[in-house]
DNA sequence: CCTTGAACCTGCGGGC
DNA sequence: TGCCCGCAGGTTCAAG
């Protein structure tokens, strides 16, 4: 479910409730998500204060007292919510952190593609899940110059390339289609041919992600903000899941395609391949 | 190195 | 009603 905007919305929702609170108890209702939940996590976190929550790519990083931080990923269907003591445990509520003020942090993930693991603070930068990630899309590091260089050796379609987390992090299946629409670039364009349009693509990715964060992310099926409120960026999709509906810019029907097994949506007119003249 | 496809797992909606 | 199929916001791994 979550791309960068949903993870960032989760972080922003959790932070004011968790920062400065102590973890009284951790309860596991499941051993394994995508990987086993770190053995001994209950003991390692007990009594520790939550100092901060940060985000890298689509990972949440809980900075807690002691030797370890907690690295978590929401996979396709994961979410965090806050409850009160005595709450009704739902199916797929896999982990509960009981806080010192009786608030309960619940990790819920039907498909269990997510993750929760301890990592040593000293090893964050070199952690295998984090060390090969590309730049943060909303940072200055993600520039036209950088992207042009990253695309130069890539011949695959631009859509799958911007979803490659070693090129740029945080862009998933929704925001890839939305970004390419804003940039007026066809998803099938070979990535190396997009190097010359890197500036508009960088701007489009940044603006889509910023707008989505400002809207509390997108709720397609089950994603909710920490408060339980739905995201509402889905009401502002230009192309995603709009097959056959009129393009917001030109009125032509949005088309659906598949790239690397994932659905892609685009406007065949607005995103006609740049640099290729229409035949007549 | 780059790319693709399969795998992980559950739930839901559509067609028959 | 029930079953089977395809599909769903991600990532890793193996193989070409």
mmCIF file of C-alpha atoms (C1' of nucleotides) in Angstrom:
data_model
loop_
_atom_site.group_PDB
_atom_site.id
_atom_site.type_symbol
_atom_site.label_atom_id
_atom_site.label_comp_id
_atom_site.label_asym_id
_atom_site.label_seq_id
_atom_site.Cartn_x
_atom_site.Cartn_y
_atom_site.Cartn_z
ATOM 1 C CA UNK A 1 0.000 0.000 0.000
ATOM 2 C CA UNK A 2 2.504 2.556 0.982
ATOM 3 C CA UNK A 3 4.745 4.621 -1.167
ATOM 4 C CA UNK A 4 6.747 7.508 0.202
ATOM 5 C CA UNK A 5 3.750 9.798 0.864
ATOM 6 C CA UNK A 6 1.920 7.144 2.890
ATOM 7 C CA UNK A 7 5.046 6.295 4.894
ATOM 8 C CA UNK A 8 5.755 9.964 5.548
ATOM 9 C CA UNK A 9 2.126 10.547 6.569
ATOM 10 C CA UNK A 10 2.461 7.640 8.977
ATOM 11 C CA UNK A 11 5.658 9.090 10.422
ATOM 12 C CA UNK A 12 4.101 12.517 10.883
ATOM 13 C CA UNK A 13 1.058 10.970 12.519
ATOM 14 C CA UNK A 14 3.060 8.842 14.939
ATOM 15 C CA UNK A 15 5.731 11.285 15.979
ATOM 16 C CA UNK A 16 3.757 13.589 18.313
ATOM 17 C CA UNK A 17 2.179 10.593 20.051
ATOM 18 C CA UNK A 18 5.348 8.533 20.492
ATOM 19 C CA UNK A 19 8.200 10.949 20.956
ATOM 20 C CA UNK A 20 9.324 10.986 24.568
ATOM 21 C CA UNK A 21 7.146 8.025 25.548
ATOM 22 C CA UNK A 22 8.578 4.832 27.013
ATOM 23 C CA UNK A 23 7.867 1.339 25.727
ATOM 24 C CA UNK A 24 6.394 -0.568 28.657
ATOM 25 C CA UNK A 25 5.906 -3.829 26.804
ATOM 26 C CA UNK A 26 6.133 -5.332 23.310
ATOM 27 C CA UNK A 27 3.757 -8.166 22.386
ATOM 28 C CA UNK A 28 4.148 -10.292 19.256
ATOM 29 C CA UNK A 29 1.155 -12.085 17.755
ATOM 30 C CA UNK A 30 3.202 -13.348 14.825
ATOM 31 C CA UNK A 31 6.892 -14.271 14.453
ATOM 32 C CA UNK A 32 7.541 -13.506 10.834
ATOM 33 C CA UNK A 33 6.621 -10.757 8.405
ATOM 34 C CA UNK A 34 8.718 -10.667 5.255
ATOM 35 C CA UNK A 35 11.573 -11.740 7.501
ATOM 36 C CA UNK A 36 11.489 -12.972 11.084
ATOM 37 C CA UNK A 37 10.864 -10.188 13.563
ATOM 38 C CA UNK A 38 14.173 -9.843 15.399
ATOM 39 C CA UNK A 39 14.341 -12.379 18.168
ATOM 40 C CA UNK A 40 14.395 -10.787 21.579
ATOM 41 C CA UNK A 41 12.812 -7.547 20.385
ATOM 42 C CA UNK A 42 10.462 -7.548 23.395
ATOM 43 C CA UNK A 43 13.341 -7.540 25.845
ATOM 44 C CA UNK A 44 15.494 -5.130 23.863
ATOM 45 C CA UNK A 45 12.773 -2.468 23.730
ATOM 46 C CA UNK A 46 11.260 -2.859 27.193
ATOM 47 C CA UNK A 47 11.595 0.320 29.219
ATOM 48 C CA UNK A 48 13.220 2.270 26.394
ATOM 49 C CA UNK A 49 12.203 5.805 25.502
ATOM 50 C CA UNK A 50 11.287 6.612 21.900
ATOM 51 C CA UNK A 51 13.516 9.515 20.963
ATOM 52 C CA UNK A 52 12.579 10.167 17.353
ATOM 53 C CA UNK A 53 11.089 8.633 14.219
ATOM 54 C CA UNK A 54 12.737 9.187 10.868
ATOM 55 C CA UNK A 55 12.166 7.862 7.378
ATOM 56 C CA UNK A 56 14.581 6.596 4.728
ATOM 57 C CA UNK A 57 12.964 5.634 1.437
ATOM 58 C CA UNK A 58 9.858 3.658 2.437
ATOM 59 C CA UNK A 59 11.406 2.539 5.724
ATOM 60 C CA UNK A 60 10.523 3.957 9.122
ATOM 61 C CA UNK A 61 13.341 4.171 11.624
ATOM 62 C CA UNK A 62 12.414 4.404 15.303
ATOM 63 C CA UNK A 63 15.247 5.901 17.323
ATOM 64 C CA UNK A 64 15.000 4.449 20.817
ATOM 65 C CA UNK A 65 17.224 4.454 23.862
ATOM 66 C CA UNK A 66 19.853 1.782 23.990
ATOM 67 C CA UNK A 67 21.922 -0.094 21.481
ATOM 68 C CA UNK A 68 19.304 -0.608 18.774
ATOM 69 C CA UNK A 69 16.961 1.244 16.474
ATOM 70 C CA UNK A 70 13.847 -0.330 15.022
ATOM 71 C CA UNK A 71 13.610 -0.545 11.242
ATOM 72 C CA UNK A 72 10.118 -1.103 9.875
ATOM 73 C CA UNK A 73 8.579 -1.371 6.418
ATOM 74 C CA UNK A 74 4.875 -1.455 5.575
ATOM 75 C CA UNK A 75 5.222 -3.721 2.532
ATOM 76 C CA UNK A 76 2.056 -3.707 0.420
ATOM 77 C CA UNK A 77 -0.568 -3.797 3.143
ATOM 78 C CA UNK A 78 1.022 -2.674 6.399
ATOM 79 C CA UNK A 79 -0.114 0.127 8.643
ATOM 80 C CA UNK A 80 0.408 1.520 12.128
ATOM 81 C CA UNK A 81 -2.417 2.792 14.286
ATOM 82 C CA UNK A 82 -2.776 4.035 17.837
ATOM 83 C CA UNK A 83 -5.221 2.475 20.259
ATOM 84 C CA UNK A 84 -6.068 2.679 23.948
ATOM 85 C CA UNK A 85 -5.529 -0.057 26.490
ATOM 86 C CA UNK A 86 -8.123 -2.836 26.165
ATOM 87 C CA UNK A 87 -8.655 -2.235 22.427
ATOM 88 C CA UNK A 88 -10.146 -4.896 20.195
ATOM 89 C CA UNK A 89 -7.310 -6.888 18.578
ATOM 90 C CA UNK A 90 -7.989 -7.434 14.867
ATOM 91 C CA UNK A 91 -6.872 -10.254 12.623
ATOM 92 C CA UNK A 92 -3.405 -9.397 11.310
ATOM 93 C CA UNK A 93 -2.540 -7.123 14.226
ATOM 94 C CA UNK A 94 0.936 -8.634 14.499
ATOM 95 C CA UNK A 95 2.799 -6.423 16.943
ATOM 96 C CA UNK A 96 1.673 -4.185 19.804
ATOM 97 C CA UNK A 97 3.852 -1.720 21.688
ATOM 98 C CA UNK A 98 2.294 -0.720 24.999
ATOM 99 C CA UNK A 99 3.483 2.736 25.942
ATOM 100 C CA UNK A 100 3.997 4.213 29.373
ATOM 101 C CA UNK A 101 0.901 6.410 29.010
ATOM 102 C CA UNK A 102 -1.228 3.345 28.137
ATOM 103 C CA UNK A 103 -1.369 4.196 24.441
ATOM 104 C CA UNK A 104 -0.960 1.126 22.242
ATOM 105 C CA UNK A 105 0.944 1.223 18.962
ATOM 106 C CA UNK A 106 -0.388 -1.514 16.679
ATOM 107 C CA UNK A 107 1.340 -2.870 13.559
ATOM 108 C CA UNK A 108 -1.223 -4.425 11.206
ATOM 109 C CA UNK A 109 -0.274 -6.171 7.952
ATOM 110 C CA UNK A 110 -2.560 -8.729 6.252
ATOM 111 C CA UNK A 111 -0.084 -9.799 3.584
ATOM 112 C CA UNK A 112 2.948 -9.707 5.872
ATOM 113 C CA UNK A 113 5.239 -8.248 3.208
ATOM 114 C CA UNK A 114 6.402 -5.680 5.722
ATOM 115 C CA UNK A 115 9.194 -5.824 8.246
ATOM 116 C CA UNK A 116 10.132 -5.013 11.811
ATOM 117 C CA UNK A 117 13.660 -5.592 12.949
ATOM 118 C CA UNK A 118 16.277 -4.294 15.321
ATOM 119 C CA UNK A 119 19.401 -2.832 13.829
ATOM 120 C CA UNK A 120 22.428 -1.625 15.700
ATOM 121 C CA UNK A 121 22.677 2.139 15.675
ATOM 122 C CA UNK A 122 26.272 1.990 14.536
ATOM 123 C CA UNK A 123 25.337 -0.153 11.530
ATOM 124 C CA UNK A 124 22.465 1.840 10.040
ATOM 125 C CA UNK A 125 24.414 3.335 7.167
ATOM 126 C CA UNK A 126 25.874 -0.008 6.101
ATOM 127 C CA UNK A 127 22.745 -2.061 6.605
ATOM 128 C CA UNK A 128 22.118 -4.218 3.522
ATOM 129 C CA UNK A 129 18.531 -2.938 3.164
ATOM 130 C CA UNK A 130 19.628 0.694 3.288
ATOM 131 C CA UNK A 131 23.096 0.919 1.800
ATOM 132 C CA UNK A 132 22.131 0.603 -1.872
ATOM 133 C CA UNK A 133 19.257 3.066 -1.885
ATOM 134 C CA UNK A 134 19.254 6.039 -4.219
ATOM 135 C CA UNK A 135 18.694 9.635 -3.102
ATOM 136 C CA UNK A 136 15.605 10.930 -1.349
ATOM 137 C CA UNK A 137 13.349 12.436 -4.026
ATOM 138 C CA UNK A 138 12.577 15.545 -1.974
ATOM 139 C CA UNK A 139 16.233 16.300 -1.286
ATOM 140 C CA UNK A 140 18.492 18.615 -3.254
ATOM 141 C CA UNK A 141 20.592 15.589 -4.086
ATOM 142 C CA UNK A 142 17.821 14.417 -6.403
ATOM 143 C CA UNK A 143 18.547 16.897 -9.173
ATOM 144 C CA UNK A 144 18.196 16.924 -12.938
ATOM 145 C CA UNK A 145 21.916 16.446 -13.211
ATOM 146 C CA UNK A 146 21.873 13.411 -10.956
ATOM 147 C CA UNK A 147 18.889 11.813 -12.668
ATOM 148 C CA UNK A 148 20.278 12.342 -16.155
ATOM 149 C CA UNK A 149 23.394 10.463 -15.089
ATOM 150 C CA UNK A 150 21.434 7.674 -13.454
ATOM 151 C CA UNK A 151 19.285 7.158 -16.563
ATOM 152 C CA UNK A 152 22.101 7.240 -19.096
ATOM 153 C CA UNK A 153 22.920 3.533 -18.942
ATOM 154 C CA UNK A 154 19.329 2.340 -18.691
ATOM 155 C CA UNK A 155 17.493 1.050 -21.707
ATOM 156 C CA UNK A 156 14.398 -0.251 -19.938
ATOM 157 C CA UNK A 157 11.140 1.714 -19.837
ATOM 158 C CA UNK A 158 11.277 4.891 -17.786
ATOM 159 C CA UNK A 159 8.311 3.770 -15.706
ATOM 160 C CA UNK A 160 10.070 0.786 -14.184
ATOM 161 C CA UNK A 161 13.329 2.729 -13.929
ATOM 162 C CA UNK A 162 11.933 5.447 -11.654
ATOM 163 C CA UNK A 163 10.455 2.710 -9.467
ATOM 164 C CA UNK A 164 13.959 1.253 -9.014
ATOM 165 C CA UNK A 165 14.897 2.265 -5.473
ATOM 166 C CA UNK A 166 18.584 2.444 -6.406
ATOM 167 C CA UNK A 167 17.771 5.229 -8.889
ATOM 168 C CA UNK A 168 15.510 7.242 -6.593
ATOM 169 C CA UNK A 169 13.629 6.056 -3.518
ATOM 170 C CA UNK A 170 9.990 6.375 -2.607
ATOM 171 C CA UNK A 171 8.360 6.261 -6.040
ATOM 172 C CA UNK A 172 6.021 3.282 -6.296
ATOM 173 C CA UNK A 173 3.402 2.179 -8.750
ATOM 174 C CA UNK A 174 0.890 4.986 -8.238
ATOM 175 C CA UNK A 175 3.279 7.896 -8.204
ATOM 176 C CA UNK A 176 5.318 6.568 -11.133
ATOM 177 C CA UNK A 177 2.277 6.859 -13.407
ATOM 178 C CA UNK A 178 1.241 10.194 -11.900
ATOM 179 C CA UNK A 179 4.731 11.672 -12.219
ATOM 180 C CA UNK A 180 5.088 10.641 -15.855
ATOM 181 C CA UNK A 181 1.733 12.182 -16.657
ATOM 182 C CA UNK A 182 2.737 15.489 -15.078
ATOM 183 C CA UNK A 183 6.006 15.381 -17.026
ATOM 184 C CA UNK A 184 4.161 14.494 -20.256
ATOM 185 C CA UNK A 185 6.503 11.541 -20.757
ATOM 186 C CA UNK A 186 5.386 8.193 -22.132
ATOM 187 C CA UNK A 187 5.978 5.315 -19.699
ATOM 188 C CA UNK A 188 7.472 3.181 -22.492
ATOM 189 C CA UNK A 189 10.262 5.623 -23.303
ATOM 190 C CA UNK A 190 13.698 4.051 -22.915
ATOM 191 C CA UNK A 191 15.109 5.599 -19.750
ATOM 192 C CA UNK A 192 18.291 6.749 -21.513
ATOM 193 C CA UNK A 193 16.169 8.846 -23.866
ATOM 194 C CA UNK A 194 14.614 10.616 -20.902
ATOM 195 C CA UNK A 195 17.978 11.931 -19.685
ATOM 196 C CA UNK A 196 17.380 15.055 -21.782
ATOM 197 C CA UNK A 197 14.049 15.563 -19.997
ATOM 198 C CA UNK A 198 15.457 14.935 -16.536
ATOM 199 C CA UNK A 199 14.622 18.413 -15.273
ATOM 200 C CA UNK A 200 10.889 18.169 -15.943
ATOM 201 C CA UNK A 201 10.765 14.630 -14.586
ATOM 202 C CA UNK A 202 12.543 15.609 -11.370
ATOM 203 C CA UNK A 203 10.133 18.509 -10.897
ATOM 204 C CA UNK A 204 7.153 16.265 -11.575
ATOM 205 C CA UNK A 205 8.236 13.572 -9.108
ATOM 206 C CA UNK A 206 8.862 16.163 -6.403
ATOM 207 C CA UNK A 207 5.548 17.920 -6.966
ATOM 208 C CA UNK A 208 3.493 14.721 -7.039
ATOM 209 C CA UNK A 209 5.066 13.439 -3.829
ATOM 210 C CA UNK A 210 4.721 16.797 -2.072
ATOM 211 C CA UNK A 211 1.078 17.112 -3.096
ATOM 212 C CA UNK A 212 0.353 13.555 -1.963
ATOM 213 C CA UNK A 213 1.960 14.132 1.438
ATOM 214 C CA UNK A 214 -0.062 17.313 1.820
ATOM 215 C CA UNK A 215 -3.191 15.233 1.125
ATOM 216 C CA UNK A 216 -2.341 12.598 3.728
ATOM 217 C CA UNK A 217 -1.371 10.006 1.112
ATOM 218 C CA UNK A 218 -3.682 7.871 -1.026
ATOM 219 C CA UNK A 219 -6.261 5.410 0.256
ATOM 220 C CA UNK A 220 -6.997 2.750 -2.353
ATOM 221 C CA UNK A 221 -8.208 -0.145 -0.281
ATOM 222 C CA UNK A 222 -7.114 -0.253 3.307
ATOM 223 C CA UNK A 223 -4.557 2.440 3.939
ATOM 224 C CA UNK A 224 -5.408 4.824 6.766
ATOM 225 C CA UNK A 225 -3.517 7.542 8.536
ATOM 226 C CA UNK A 226 -2.477 6.868 12.111
ATOM 227 C CA UNK A 227 -5.536 8.789 13.296
ATOM 228 C CA UNK A 228 -7.807 6.449 11.316
ATOM 229 C CA UNK A 229 -8.573 9.209 8.838
ATOM 230 C CA UNK A 230 -8.335 8.214 5.182
ATOM 231 C CA UNK A 231 -5.816 9.747 2.809
ATOM 232 C CA UNK A 232 -7.428 11.746 0.056
ATOM 233 C CA UNK A 233 -4.870 12.107 -2.726
ATOM 234 C CA UNK A 234 -6.701 9.334 -4.612
ATOM 235 C CA UNK A 235 -9.331 11.932 -5.461
ATOM 236 C CA UNK A 236 -6.637 13.892 -7.232
ATOM 237 C CA UNK A 237 -5.204 11.136 -9.421
ATOM 238 C CA UNK A 238 -4.832 12.262 -13.026
ATOM 239 C CA UNK A 239 -4.343 8.770 -14.464
ATOM 240 C CA UNK A 240 -3.984 6.018 -11.854
ATOM 241 C CA UNK A 241 -6.896 3.551 -12.016
ATOM 242 C CA UNK A 242 -8.633 5.843 -14.518
ATOM 243 C CA UNK A 243 -8.612 3.524 -17.536
ATOM 244 C CA UNK A 244 -11.129 4.683 -20.145
ATOM 245 C CA UNK A 245 -11.905 7.909 -18.314
ATOM 246 C CA UNK A 246 -11.164 11.272 -19.918
ATOM 247 C CA UNK A 247 -7.740 12.826 -19.527
ATOM 248 C CA UNK A 248 -7.985 15.872 -17.255
ATOM 249 C CA UNK A 249 -5.954 17.857 -19.787
ATOM 250 C CA UNK A 250 -7.179 16.774 -23.235
ATOM 251 C CA UNK A 251 -10.227 14.581 -22.690
ATOM 252 C CA UNK A 252 -8.885 11.529 -24.493
ATOM 253 C CA UNK A 253 -9.354 8.153 -22.820
ATOM 254 C CA UNK A 254 -6.700 7.087 -20.320
ATOM 255 C CA UNK A 255 -5.094 3.789 -21.299
ATOM 256 C CA UNK A 256 -3.848 0.882 -19.196
ATOM 257 C CA UNK A 257 -0.680 -1.098 -19.841
ATOM 258 C CA UNK A 258 1.578 -3.454 -17.896
ATOM 259 C CA UNK A 259 5.252 -2.914 -17.104
ATOM 260 C CA UNK A 260 7.156 -5.605 -15.241
ATOM 261 C CA UNK A 261 3.870 -7.029 -14.057
ATOM 262 C CA UNK A 262 2.549 -3.748 -12.649
ATOM 263 C CA UNK A 263 -0.355 -1.686 -13.967
ATOM 264 C CA UNK A 264 0.517 1.553 -15.703
ATOM 265 C CA UNK A 265 -1.860 4.351 -16.675
ATOM 266 C CA UNK A 266 -1.193 7.142 -19.130
ATOM 267 C CA UNK A 267 -2.751 9.548 -21.588
ATOM 268 C CA UNK A 268 -1.887 8.420 -25.125
ATOM 269 C CA UNK A 269 -2.119 11.989 -26.400
ATOM 270 C CA UNK A 270 -0.506 14.116 -23.703
ATOM 271 C CA UNK A 271 2.256 11.579 -23.204
ATOM 272 C CA UNK A 272 2.978 10.896 -26.870
ATOM 273 C CA UNK A 273 6.667 10.100 -26.998
ATOM 274 C CA UNK A 274 8.827 13.171 -27.087
ATOM 275 C CA UNK A 275 11.375 13.318 -29.844
ATOM 276 C CA UNK A 276 9.329 11.132 -32.149
ATOM 277 C CA UNK A 277 7.426 13.005 -34.795
ATOM 278 C CA UNK A 278 3.931 11.920 -35.571
ATOM 279 C CA UNK A 279 3.653 9.987 -38.794
ATOM 280 C CA UNK A 280 1.323 11.392 -41.392
ATOM 281 C "C1'" DC B 1 25.929 -4.394 -14.950
ATOM 282 C "C1'" DC B 2 20.898 -4.424 -16.613
ATOM 283 C "C1'" DT B 3 16.229 -6.691 -16.930
ATOM 284 C "C1'" DT B 4 12.782 -9.744 -16.203
ATOM 285 C "C1'" DG B 5 9.946 -13.001 -13.824
ATOM 286 C "C1'" DA B 6 8.851 -15.636 -9.820
ATOM 287 C "C1'" DA B 7 8.201 -15.661 -5.094
ATOM 288 C "C1'" DC B 8 6.480 -14.138 -0.643
ATOM 289 C "C1'" DC B 9 0.832 -13.761 1.492
ATOM 290 C "C1'" DT B 10 -4.066 -12.502 2.200
ATOM 291 C "C1'" DG B 11 -8.374 -10.518 0.642
ATOM 292 C "C1'" DC B 12 -11.641 -8.878 -2.608
ATOM 293 C "C1'" DG B 13 -14.475 -8.474 -6.668
ATOM 294 C "C1'" DG B 14 -16.044 -10.434 -11.000
ATOM 295 C "C1'" DG B 15 -17.462 -14.213 -13.935
ATOM 296 C "C1'" DC B 16 -19.486 -18.579 -14.328
ATOM 297 C "C1'" DT C 1 -23.995 -19.612 -2.881
ATOM 298 C "C1'" DG C 2 -19.439 -21.142 -4.069
ATOM 299 C "C1'" DC C 3 -15.319 -21.674 -6.665
ATOM 300 C "C1'" DC C 4 -11.663 -19.995 -9.527
ATOM 301 C "C1'" DC C 5 -9.222 -16.340 -11.459
ATOM 302 C "C1'" DG C 6 -6.924 -12.056 -11.572
ATOM 303 C "C1'" DC C 7 -5.459 -8.295 -9.199
ATOM 304 C "C1'" DA C 8 -3.662 -5.263 -5.294
ATOM 305 C "C1'" DG C 9 0.316 0.556 -2.755
ATOM 306 C "C1'" DG C 10 6.819 -3.683 -2.438
ATOM 307 C "C1'" DT C 11 11.011 -5.940 -2.440
ATOM 308 C "C1'" DT C 12 14.420 -9.715 -2.986
ATOM 309 C "C1'" DC C 13 16.357 -13.334 -5.394
ATOM 310 C "C1'" DA C 14 17.732 -16.209 -9.314
ATOM 311 C "C1'" DA C 15 18.582 -16.460 -13.967
ATOM 312 C "C1'" DG C 16 19.208 -14.836 -18.767
#
